[in-house]
Short mmCIF file of C-alpha atoms and ligand atoms in Angstrom, two decimals:
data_model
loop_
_atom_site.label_atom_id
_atom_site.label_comp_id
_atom_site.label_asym_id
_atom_site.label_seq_id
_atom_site.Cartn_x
_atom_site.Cartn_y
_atom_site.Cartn_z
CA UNK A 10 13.65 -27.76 8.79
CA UNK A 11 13.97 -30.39 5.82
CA UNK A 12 13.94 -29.14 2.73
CA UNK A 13 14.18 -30.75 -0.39
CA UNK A 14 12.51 -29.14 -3.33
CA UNK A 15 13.14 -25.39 -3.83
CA UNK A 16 11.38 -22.84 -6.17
CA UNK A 17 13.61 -20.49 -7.04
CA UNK A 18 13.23 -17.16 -9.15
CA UNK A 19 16.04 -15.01 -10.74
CA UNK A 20 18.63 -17.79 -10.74
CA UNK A 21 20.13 -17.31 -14.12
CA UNK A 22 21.39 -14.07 -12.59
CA UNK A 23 24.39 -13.55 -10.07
CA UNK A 24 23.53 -14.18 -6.81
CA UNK A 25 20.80 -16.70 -7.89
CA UNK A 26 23.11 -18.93 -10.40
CA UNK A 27 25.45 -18.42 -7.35
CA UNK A 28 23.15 -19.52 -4.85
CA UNK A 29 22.10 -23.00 -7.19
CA UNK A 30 26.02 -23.51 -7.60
CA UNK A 31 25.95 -23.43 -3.52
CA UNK A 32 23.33 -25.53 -3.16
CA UNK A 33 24.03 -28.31 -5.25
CA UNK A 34 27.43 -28.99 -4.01
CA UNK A 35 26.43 -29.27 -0.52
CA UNK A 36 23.03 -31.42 -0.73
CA UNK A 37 23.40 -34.12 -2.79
CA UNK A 38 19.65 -35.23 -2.58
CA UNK A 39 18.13 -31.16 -3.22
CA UNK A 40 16.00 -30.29 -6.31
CA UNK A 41 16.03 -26.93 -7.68
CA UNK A 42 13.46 -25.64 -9.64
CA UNK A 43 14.98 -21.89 -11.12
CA UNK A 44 12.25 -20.04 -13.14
CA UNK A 45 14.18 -17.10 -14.79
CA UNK A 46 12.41 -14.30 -17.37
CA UNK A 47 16.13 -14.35 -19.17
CA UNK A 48 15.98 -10.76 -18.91
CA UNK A 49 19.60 -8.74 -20.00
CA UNK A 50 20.86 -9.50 -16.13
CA UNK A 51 19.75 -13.77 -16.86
CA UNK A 52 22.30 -15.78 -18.59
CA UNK A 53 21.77 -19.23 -18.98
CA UNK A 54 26.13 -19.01 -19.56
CA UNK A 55 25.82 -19.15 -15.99
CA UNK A 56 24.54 -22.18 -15.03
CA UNK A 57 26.32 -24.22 -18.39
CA UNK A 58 28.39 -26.52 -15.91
CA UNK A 59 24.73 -28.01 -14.90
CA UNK A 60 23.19 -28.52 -17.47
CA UNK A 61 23.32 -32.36 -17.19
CA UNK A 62 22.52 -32.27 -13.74
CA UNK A 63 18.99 -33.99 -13.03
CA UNK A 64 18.69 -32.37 -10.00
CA UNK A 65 18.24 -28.60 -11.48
CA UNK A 66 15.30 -27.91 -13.83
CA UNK A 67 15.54 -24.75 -15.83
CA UNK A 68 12.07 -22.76 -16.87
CA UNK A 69 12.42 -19.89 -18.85
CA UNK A 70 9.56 -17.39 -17.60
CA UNK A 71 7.97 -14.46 -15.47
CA UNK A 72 7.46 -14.98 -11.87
CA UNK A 73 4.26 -11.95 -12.85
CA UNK A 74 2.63 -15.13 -14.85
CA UNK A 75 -0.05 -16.48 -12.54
CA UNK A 76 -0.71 -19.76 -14.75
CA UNK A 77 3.04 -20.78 -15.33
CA UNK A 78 3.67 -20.19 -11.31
CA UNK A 79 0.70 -22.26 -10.51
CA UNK A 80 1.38 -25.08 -12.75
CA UNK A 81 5.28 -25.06 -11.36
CA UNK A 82 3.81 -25.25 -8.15
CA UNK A 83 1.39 -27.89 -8.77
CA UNK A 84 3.81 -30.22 -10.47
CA UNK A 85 6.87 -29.86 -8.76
CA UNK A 86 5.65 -29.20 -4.77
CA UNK A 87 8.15 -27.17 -3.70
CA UNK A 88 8.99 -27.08 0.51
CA UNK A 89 9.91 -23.42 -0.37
CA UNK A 90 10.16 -20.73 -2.70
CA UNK A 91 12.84 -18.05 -2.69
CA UNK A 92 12.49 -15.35 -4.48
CA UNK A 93 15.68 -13.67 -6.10
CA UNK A 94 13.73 -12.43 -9.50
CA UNK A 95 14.24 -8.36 -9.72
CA UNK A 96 15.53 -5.80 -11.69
CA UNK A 97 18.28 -4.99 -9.74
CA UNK A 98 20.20 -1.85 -10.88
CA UNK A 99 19.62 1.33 -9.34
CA UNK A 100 20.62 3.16 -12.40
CA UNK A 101 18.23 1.54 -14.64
CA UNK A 102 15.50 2.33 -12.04
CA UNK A 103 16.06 6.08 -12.34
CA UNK A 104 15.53 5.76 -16.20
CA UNK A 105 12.67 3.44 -15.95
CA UNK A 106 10.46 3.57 -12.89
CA UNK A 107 7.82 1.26 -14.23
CA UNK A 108 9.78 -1.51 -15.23
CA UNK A 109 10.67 -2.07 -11.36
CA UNK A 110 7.10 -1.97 -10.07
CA UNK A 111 6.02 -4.27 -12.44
CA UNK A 112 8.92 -7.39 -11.94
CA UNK A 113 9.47 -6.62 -8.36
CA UNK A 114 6.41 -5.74 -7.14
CA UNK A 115 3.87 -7.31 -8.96
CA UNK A 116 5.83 -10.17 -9.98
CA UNK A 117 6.15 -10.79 -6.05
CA UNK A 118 2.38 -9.86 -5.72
CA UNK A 119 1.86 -12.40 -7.81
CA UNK A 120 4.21 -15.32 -6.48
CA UNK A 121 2.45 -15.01 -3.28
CA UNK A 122 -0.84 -14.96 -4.47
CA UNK A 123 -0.19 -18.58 -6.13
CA UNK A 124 1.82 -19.41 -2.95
CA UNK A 125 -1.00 -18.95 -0.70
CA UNK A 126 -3.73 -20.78 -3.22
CA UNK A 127 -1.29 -23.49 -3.56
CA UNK A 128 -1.08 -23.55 0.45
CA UNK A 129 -3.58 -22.48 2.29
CA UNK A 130 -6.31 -25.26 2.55
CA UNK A 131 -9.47 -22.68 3.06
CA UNK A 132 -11.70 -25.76 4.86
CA UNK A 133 -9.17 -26.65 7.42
CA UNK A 134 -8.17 -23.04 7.78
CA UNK A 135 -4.66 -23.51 8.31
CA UNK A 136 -1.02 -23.37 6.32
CA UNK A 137 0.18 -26.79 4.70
CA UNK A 138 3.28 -27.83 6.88
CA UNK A 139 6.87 -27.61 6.10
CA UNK A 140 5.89 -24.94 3.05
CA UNK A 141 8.21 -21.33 3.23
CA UNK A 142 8.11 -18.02 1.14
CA UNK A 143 11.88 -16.48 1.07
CA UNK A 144 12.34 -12.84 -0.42
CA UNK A 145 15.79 -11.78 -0.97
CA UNK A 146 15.52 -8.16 -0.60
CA UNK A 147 18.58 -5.73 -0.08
CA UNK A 148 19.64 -3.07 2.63
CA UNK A 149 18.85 -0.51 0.22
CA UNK A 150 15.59 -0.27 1.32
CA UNK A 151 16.39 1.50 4.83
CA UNK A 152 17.80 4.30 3.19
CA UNK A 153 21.03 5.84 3.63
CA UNK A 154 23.05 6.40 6.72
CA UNK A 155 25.14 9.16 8.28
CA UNK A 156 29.12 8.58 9.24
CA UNK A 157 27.70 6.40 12.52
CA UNK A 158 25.39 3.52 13.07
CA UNK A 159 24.24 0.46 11.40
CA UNK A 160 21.08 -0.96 9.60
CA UNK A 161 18.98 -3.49 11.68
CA UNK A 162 15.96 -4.90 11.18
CA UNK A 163 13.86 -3.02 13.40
CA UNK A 164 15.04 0.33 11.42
CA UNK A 165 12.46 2.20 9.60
CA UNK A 166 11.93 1.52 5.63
CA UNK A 167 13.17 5.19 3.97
CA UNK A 168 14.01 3.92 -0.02
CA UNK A 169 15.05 6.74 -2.02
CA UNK A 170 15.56 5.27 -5.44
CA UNK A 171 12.77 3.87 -7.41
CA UNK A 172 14.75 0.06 -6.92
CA UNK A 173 15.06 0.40 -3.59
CA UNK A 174 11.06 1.49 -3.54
CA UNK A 175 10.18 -1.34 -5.72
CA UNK A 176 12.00 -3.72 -3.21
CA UNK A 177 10.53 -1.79 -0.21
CA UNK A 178 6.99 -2.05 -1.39
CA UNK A 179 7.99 -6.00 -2.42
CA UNK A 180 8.91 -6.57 1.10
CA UNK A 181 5.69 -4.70 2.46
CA UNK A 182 3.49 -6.72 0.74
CA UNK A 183 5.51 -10.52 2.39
CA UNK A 184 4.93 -9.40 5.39
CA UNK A 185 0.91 -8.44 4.72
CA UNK A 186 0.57 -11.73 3.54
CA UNK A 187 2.41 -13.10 6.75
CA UNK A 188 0.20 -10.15 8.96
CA UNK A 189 -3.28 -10.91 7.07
CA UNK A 190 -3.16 -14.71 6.25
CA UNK A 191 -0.92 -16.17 8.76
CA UNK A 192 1.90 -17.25 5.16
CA UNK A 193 5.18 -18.65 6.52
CA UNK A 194 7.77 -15.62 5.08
CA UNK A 195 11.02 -14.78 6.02
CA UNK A 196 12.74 -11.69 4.74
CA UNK A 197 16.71 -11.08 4.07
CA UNK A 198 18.51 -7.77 3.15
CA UNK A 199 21.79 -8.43 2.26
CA UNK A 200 24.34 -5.56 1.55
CA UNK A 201 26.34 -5.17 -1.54
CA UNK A 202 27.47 -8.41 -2.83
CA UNK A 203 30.62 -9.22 -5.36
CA UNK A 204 31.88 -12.39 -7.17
CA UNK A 205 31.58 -14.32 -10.07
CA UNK A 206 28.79 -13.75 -12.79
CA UNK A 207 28.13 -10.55 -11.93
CA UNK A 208 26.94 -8.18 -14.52
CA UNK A 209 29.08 -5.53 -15.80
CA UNK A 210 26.64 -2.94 -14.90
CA UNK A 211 27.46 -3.12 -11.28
CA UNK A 212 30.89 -1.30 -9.95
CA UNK A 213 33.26 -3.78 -9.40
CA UNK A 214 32.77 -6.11 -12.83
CA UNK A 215 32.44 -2.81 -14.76
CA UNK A 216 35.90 -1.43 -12.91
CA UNK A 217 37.52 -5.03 -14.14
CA UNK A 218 36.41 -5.11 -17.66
CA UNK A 219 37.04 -1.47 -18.28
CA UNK A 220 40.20 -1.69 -16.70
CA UNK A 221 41.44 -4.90 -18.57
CA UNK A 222 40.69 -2.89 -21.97
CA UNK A 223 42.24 0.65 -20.55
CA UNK A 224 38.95 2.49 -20.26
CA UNK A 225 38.09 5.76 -18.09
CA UNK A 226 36.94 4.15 -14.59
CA UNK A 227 33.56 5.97 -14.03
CA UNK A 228 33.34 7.17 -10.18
CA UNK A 229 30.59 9.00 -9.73
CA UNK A 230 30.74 12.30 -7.42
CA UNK A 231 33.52 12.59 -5.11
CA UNK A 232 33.83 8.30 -4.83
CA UNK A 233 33.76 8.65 -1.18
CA UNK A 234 30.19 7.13 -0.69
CA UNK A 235 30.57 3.31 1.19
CA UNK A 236 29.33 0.44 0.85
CA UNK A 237 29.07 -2.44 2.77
CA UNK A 238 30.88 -5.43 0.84
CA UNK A 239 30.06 -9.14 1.28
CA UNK A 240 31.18 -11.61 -1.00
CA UNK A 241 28.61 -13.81 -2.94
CA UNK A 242 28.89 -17.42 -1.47
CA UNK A 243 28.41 -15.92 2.17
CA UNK A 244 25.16 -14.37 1.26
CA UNK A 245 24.41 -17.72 -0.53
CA UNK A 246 25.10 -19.72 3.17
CA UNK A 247 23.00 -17.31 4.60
CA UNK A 248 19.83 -17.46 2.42
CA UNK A 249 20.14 -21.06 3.18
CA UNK A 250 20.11 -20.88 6.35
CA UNK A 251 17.33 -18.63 7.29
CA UNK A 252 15.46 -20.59 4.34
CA UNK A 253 15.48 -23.92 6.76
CA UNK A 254 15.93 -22.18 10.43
CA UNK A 255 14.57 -18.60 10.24
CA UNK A 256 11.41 -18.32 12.70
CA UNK A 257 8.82 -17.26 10.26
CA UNK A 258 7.18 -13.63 10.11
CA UNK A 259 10.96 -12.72 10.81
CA UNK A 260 13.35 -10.04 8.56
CA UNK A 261 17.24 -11.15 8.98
CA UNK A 262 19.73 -8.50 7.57
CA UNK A 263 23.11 -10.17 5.75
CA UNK A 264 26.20 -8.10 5.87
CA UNK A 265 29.81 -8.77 7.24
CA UNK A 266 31.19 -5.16 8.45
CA UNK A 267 32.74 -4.78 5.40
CA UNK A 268 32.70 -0.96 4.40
CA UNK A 269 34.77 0.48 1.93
CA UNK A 270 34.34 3.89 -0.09
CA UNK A 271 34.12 3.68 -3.61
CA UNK A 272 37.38 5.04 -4.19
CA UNK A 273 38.97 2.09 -2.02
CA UNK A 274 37.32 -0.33 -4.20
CA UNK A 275 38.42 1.02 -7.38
CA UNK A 276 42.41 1.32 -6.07
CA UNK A 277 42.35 -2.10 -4.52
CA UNK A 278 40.67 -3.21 -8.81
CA UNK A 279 43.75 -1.50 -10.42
CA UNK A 280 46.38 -2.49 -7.86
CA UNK A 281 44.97 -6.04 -8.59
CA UNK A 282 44.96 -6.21 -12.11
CA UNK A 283 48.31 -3.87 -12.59
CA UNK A 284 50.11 -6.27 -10.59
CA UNK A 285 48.69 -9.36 -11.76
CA UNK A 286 48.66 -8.20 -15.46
CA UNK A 287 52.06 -6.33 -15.25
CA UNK A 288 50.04 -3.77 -17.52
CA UNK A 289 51.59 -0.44 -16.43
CA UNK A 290 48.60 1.32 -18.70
CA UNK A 291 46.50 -0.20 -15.71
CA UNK A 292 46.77 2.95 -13.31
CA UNK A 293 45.01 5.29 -11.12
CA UNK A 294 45.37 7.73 -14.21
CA UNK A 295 41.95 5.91 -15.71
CA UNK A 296 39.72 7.17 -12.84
CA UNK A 297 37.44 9.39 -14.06
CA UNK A 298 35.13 11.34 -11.85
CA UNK A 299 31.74 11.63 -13.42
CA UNK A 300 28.68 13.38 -12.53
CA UNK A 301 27.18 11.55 -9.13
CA UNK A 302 23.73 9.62 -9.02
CA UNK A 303 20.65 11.21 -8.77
CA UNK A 304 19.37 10.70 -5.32
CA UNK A 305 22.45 8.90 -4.36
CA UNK A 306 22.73 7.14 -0.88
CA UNK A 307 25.77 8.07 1.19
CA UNK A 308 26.14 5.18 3.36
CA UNK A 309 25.24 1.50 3.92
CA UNK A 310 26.30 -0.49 6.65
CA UNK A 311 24.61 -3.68 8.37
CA UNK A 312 24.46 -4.86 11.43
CA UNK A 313 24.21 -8.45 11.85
CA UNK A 314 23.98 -9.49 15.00
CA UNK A 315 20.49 -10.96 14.67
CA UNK A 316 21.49 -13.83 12.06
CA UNK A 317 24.36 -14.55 13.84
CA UNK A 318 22.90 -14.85 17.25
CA UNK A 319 19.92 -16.51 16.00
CA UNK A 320 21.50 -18.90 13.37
CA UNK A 321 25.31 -18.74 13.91
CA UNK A 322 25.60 -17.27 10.38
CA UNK A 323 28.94 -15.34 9.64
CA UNK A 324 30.37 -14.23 7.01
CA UNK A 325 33.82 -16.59 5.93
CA UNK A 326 35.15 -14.93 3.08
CA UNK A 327 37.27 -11.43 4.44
CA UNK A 328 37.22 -8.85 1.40
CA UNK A 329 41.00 -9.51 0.99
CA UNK A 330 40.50 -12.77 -0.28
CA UNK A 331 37.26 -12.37 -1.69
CA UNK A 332 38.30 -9.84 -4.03
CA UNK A 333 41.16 -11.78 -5.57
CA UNK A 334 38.90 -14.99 -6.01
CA UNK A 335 36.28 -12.52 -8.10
CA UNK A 336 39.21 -11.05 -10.02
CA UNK A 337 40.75 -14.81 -10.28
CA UNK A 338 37.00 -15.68 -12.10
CA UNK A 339 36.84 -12.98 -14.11
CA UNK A 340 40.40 -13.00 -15.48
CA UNK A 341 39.42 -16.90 -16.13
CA UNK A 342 36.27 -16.02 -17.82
CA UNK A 343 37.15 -14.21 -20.76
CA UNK A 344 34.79 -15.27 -22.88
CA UNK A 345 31.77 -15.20 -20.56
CA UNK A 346 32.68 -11.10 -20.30
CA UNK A 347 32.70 -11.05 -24.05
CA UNK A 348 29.42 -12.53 -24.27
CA UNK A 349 27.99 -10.11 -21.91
CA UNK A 350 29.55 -7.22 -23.37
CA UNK A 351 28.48 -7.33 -26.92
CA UNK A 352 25.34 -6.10 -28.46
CA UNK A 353 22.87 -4.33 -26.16
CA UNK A 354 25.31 -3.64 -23.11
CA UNK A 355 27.65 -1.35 -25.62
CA UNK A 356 23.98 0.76 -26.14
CA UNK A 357 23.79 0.87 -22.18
CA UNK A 358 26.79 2.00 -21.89
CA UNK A 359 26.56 4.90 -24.25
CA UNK A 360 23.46 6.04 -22.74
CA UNK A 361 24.56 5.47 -19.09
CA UNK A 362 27.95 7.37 -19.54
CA UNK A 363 28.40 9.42 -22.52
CA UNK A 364 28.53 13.23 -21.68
CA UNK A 365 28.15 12.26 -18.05
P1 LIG B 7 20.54 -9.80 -11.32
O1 LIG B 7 20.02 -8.57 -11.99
O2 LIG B 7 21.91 -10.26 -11.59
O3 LIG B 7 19.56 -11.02 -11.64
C1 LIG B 7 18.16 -10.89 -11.61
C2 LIG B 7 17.58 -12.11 -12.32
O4 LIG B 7 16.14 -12.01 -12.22
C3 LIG B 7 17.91 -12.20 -13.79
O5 LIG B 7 18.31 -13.52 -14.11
C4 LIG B 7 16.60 -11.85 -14.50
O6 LIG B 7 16.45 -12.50 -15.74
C5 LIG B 7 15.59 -12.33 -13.48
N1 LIG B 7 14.27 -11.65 -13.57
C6 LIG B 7 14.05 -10.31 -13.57
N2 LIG B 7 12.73 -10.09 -13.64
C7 LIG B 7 12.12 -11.30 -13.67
C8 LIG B 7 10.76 -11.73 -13.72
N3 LIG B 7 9.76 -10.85 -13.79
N4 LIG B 7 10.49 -13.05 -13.73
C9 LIG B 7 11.51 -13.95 -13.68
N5 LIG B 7 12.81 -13.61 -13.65
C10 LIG B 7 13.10 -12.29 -13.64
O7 LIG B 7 20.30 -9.55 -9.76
P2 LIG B 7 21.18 -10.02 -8.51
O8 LIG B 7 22.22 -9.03 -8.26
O9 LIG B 7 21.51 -11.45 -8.67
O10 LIG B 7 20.08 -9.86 -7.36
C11 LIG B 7 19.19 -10.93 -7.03
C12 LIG B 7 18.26 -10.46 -5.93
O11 LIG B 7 19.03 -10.09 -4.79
C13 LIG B 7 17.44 -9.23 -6.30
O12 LIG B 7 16.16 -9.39 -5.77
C14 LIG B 7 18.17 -8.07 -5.62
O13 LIG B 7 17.26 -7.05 -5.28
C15 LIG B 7 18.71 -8.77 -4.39
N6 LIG B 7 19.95 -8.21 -3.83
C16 LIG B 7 21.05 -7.97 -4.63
C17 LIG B 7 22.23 -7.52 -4.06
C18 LIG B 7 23.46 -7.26 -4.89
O14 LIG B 7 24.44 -6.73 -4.38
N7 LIG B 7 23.50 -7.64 -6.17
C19 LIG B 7 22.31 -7.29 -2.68
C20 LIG B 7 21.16 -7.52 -1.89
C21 LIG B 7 20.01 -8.00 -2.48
O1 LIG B 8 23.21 -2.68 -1.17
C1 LIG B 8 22.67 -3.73 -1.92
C2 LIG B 8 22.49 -3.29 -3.36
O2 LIG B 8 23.80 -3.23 -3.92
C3 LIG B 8 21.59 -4.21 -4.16
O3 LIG B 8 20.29 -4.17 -3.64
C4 LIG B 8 21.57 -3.79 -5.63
O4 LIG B 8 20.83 -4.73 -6.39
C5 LIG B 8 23.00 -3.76 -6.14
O5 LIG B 8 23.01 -3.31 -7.48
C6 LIG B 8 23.87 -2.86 -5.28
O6 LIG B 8 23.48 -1.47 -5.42
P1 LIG B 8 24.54 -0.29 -5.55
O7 LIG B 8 23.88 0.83 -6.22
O8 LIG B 8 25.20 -0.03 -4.25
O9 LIG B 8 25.62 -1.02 -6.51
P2 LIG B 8 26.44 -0.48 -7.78
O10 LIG B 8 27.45 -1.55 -8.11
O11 LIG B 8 25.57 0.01 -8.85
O12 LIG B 8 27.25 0.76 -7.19
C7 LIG B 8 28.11 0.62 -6.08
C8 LIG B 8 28.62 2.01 -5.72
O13 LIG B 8 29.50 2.45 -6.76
C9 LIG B 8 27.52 3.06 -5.64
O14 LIG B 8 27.84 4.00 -4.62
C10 LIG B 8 27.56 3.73 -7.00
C11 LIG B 8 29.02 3.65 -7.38
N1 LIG B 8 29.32 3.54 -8.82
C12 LIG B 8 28.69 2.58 -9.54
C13 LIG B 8 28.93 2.43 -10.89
C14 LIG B 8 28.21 1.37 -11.70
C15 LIG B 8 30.27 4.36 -9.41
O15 LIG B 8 30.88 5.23 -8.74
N2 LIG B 8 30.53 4.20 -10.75
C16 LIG B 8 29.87 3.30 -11.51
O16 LIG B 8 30.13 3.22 -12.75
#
């Protein structure tokens, strides 16, 4: 499908200023409209390299405001909107349920309500051509898995944490408005992603920065629980390619049979940094076992055999190399870490892991 102009929500965040990063480089004739809320996780930092580049347009706002959407939508015409905008840390969501319904559920509620009035032409009952809604939603929301099997699309939604809820109920409402009113959707689920501009909230930037400064590495429970590891850039490719070849009305899951346990993860961190820092303090003596997530899911693990039969996605980044490109960023990003770290993220962190 051609696609020119793209809506796109969330994308001062990770994967978002990741994905506008992906897209510029390889269309030189794209237009990317990125409506962000600047929340803690939104960092304009991220996207500084484009900021004289005519073909992104930055809008600070909610994706839950029905008048700002609409007028976006009105002036720029976008082929297709892809939604990235959530909260997006489990561990906030156990603190504060309500937050999550409100950005990820009715801020979606709401970006395909103006969708479909921007659309649907009423008299001609029918869909304006070439137009797509894109959620990015996560594996999380099938639940956790025992020691065997994979997630695919056709297994049943089981969220235990109020994120994964909030993205379950997201996704349940794209495909009512595909099931009721006919709205061109597509849904991913991606698995656990890592790379640059990730927020030190999330495992493997908070494993880095702690490390870096000779903090206690925070594993929680017995470290053993696995995740499903794809690096950032390869869930970019693939957004972009269900975005202009995924058969609409269709979920595609994202993941590269990458699992690791925790406790992998953090090793392969300090190995990195002890050898590339030649900082003997930088040792498995800093992991710290701390008391495990409430309601914490055991096991992800995606099967993807549908996106790459379908659209000859796969992932091209093995964890190997991945991992040493994110610690390469991050160990040439200094600054942007310092940024990120000061102020409110020191509170967070307090609260999140003192007397854990
Ligand atoms: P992130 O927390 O880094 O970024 C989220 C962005 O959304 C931030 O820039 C924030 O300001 C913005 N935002 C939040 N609420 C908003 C609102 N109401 N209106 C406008 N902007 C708002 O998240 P991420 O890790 O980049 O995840 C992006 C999306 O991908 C999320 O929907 C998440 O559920 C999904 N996902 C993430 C992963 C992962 O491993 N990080 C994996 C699969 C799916
Ligand atoms: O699977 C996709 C999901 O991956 C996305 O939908 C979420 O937005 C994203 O945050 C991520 O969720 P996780 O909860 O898996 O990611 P997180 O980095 O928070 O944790 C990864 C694993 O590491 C998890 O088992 C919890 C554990 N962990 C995490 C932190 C922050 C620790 O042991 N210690 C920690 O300090």
């Amino acid at each position: 499908m051609e696609m020119k102009t793209f809506l796109v929500t969330g994308c001062a965040g990770f994967i978002g200023s990741n994905f506008v990063h992906y897209m510029l480089e390889k269309y030189p004739d794209v237009r990317l409209v990125n409506l962000d809320k600047l929340t803690y996780a939104g960092n304009l930092e991220n996207l500084a390299d484009l900021e004289n580049d005519p073909r992104h347009t930055f809008v600070q706002g909610d994706i839950g405001d029905a008048a700002l959407v609409a007028a976006l939508l009105d002036q720029y015409d976008p082929d297709c909107v892809i939604n990235f905008a959530a909260e997006s840390h489990v561990d906030r969501s156990i603190s504060d349920p309500g937050l999550f319904v409100k950005n990820n559920v009715e801020g979606t509620v709401n970006l395909l309500q103006c969708c479909k009035n921007a659309w649907y032409d009423a008299d001609a009952k029918a869909w304006r051509a070439g137009k797509k809604f894109l959620q990015v939603s996560t594996d999380e929301v099938y639940g956790a898995l025992g020691p065997e099997g994979f997630f695919t699309e056709t297994t049943p939604l089981c969220p235990h944490s109020p994120y994964s809820a909030s993205k379950a109920g997201s996704d349940l409402f794209v495909m009512a408005f595909h099931d009721t009113y006919g709205m061109p959707v597509n849904i991913t689920r991606c698995s656990n992603n890592y790379g640059p501009y990730q927020f030190p909230e999330k495992l493997i930037p908070l494993l880095i920065n702690n490390a870096k400064h000779h903090k206690a590495l925070p594993v929680y429970g017995d470290g053993l629980q696995v995740r499903d590891w794809l690096y950032v850039m390869d869930h970019c490719k693939a957004i972009d390619m269900v975005a202009r070849g995924g058969k609409p009305g269709e979920v595609y899951n994202i993941g590269g049979h990458n699992e690791r346990p925790n406790l992998f993860i953090v090793k392969t961190v300090i190995a990195q940094l002890h050898e590339r820092l030649g900082d003997d303090a930088i040792s498995e003596d800093l992991i710290t076992h701390v008391a495990d997530r409430l309601g914490h899911d055991r096991r992800y693990g995606i099967d993807p055999t549908k996106i790459k039969n379908d659209l000859g996605w796969y992932p091209e980044t093995p964890f190997e190399k991945g991992i040493v490109l994110t610690i390469d960023w991050y160990l040439a990003h200094e600054e942007w870490m310092a940024h990120v770290t000061s102020g409110d993220y020191q509170k967070y962190y307090e609260q999140m892991y003192k007397n854990r």
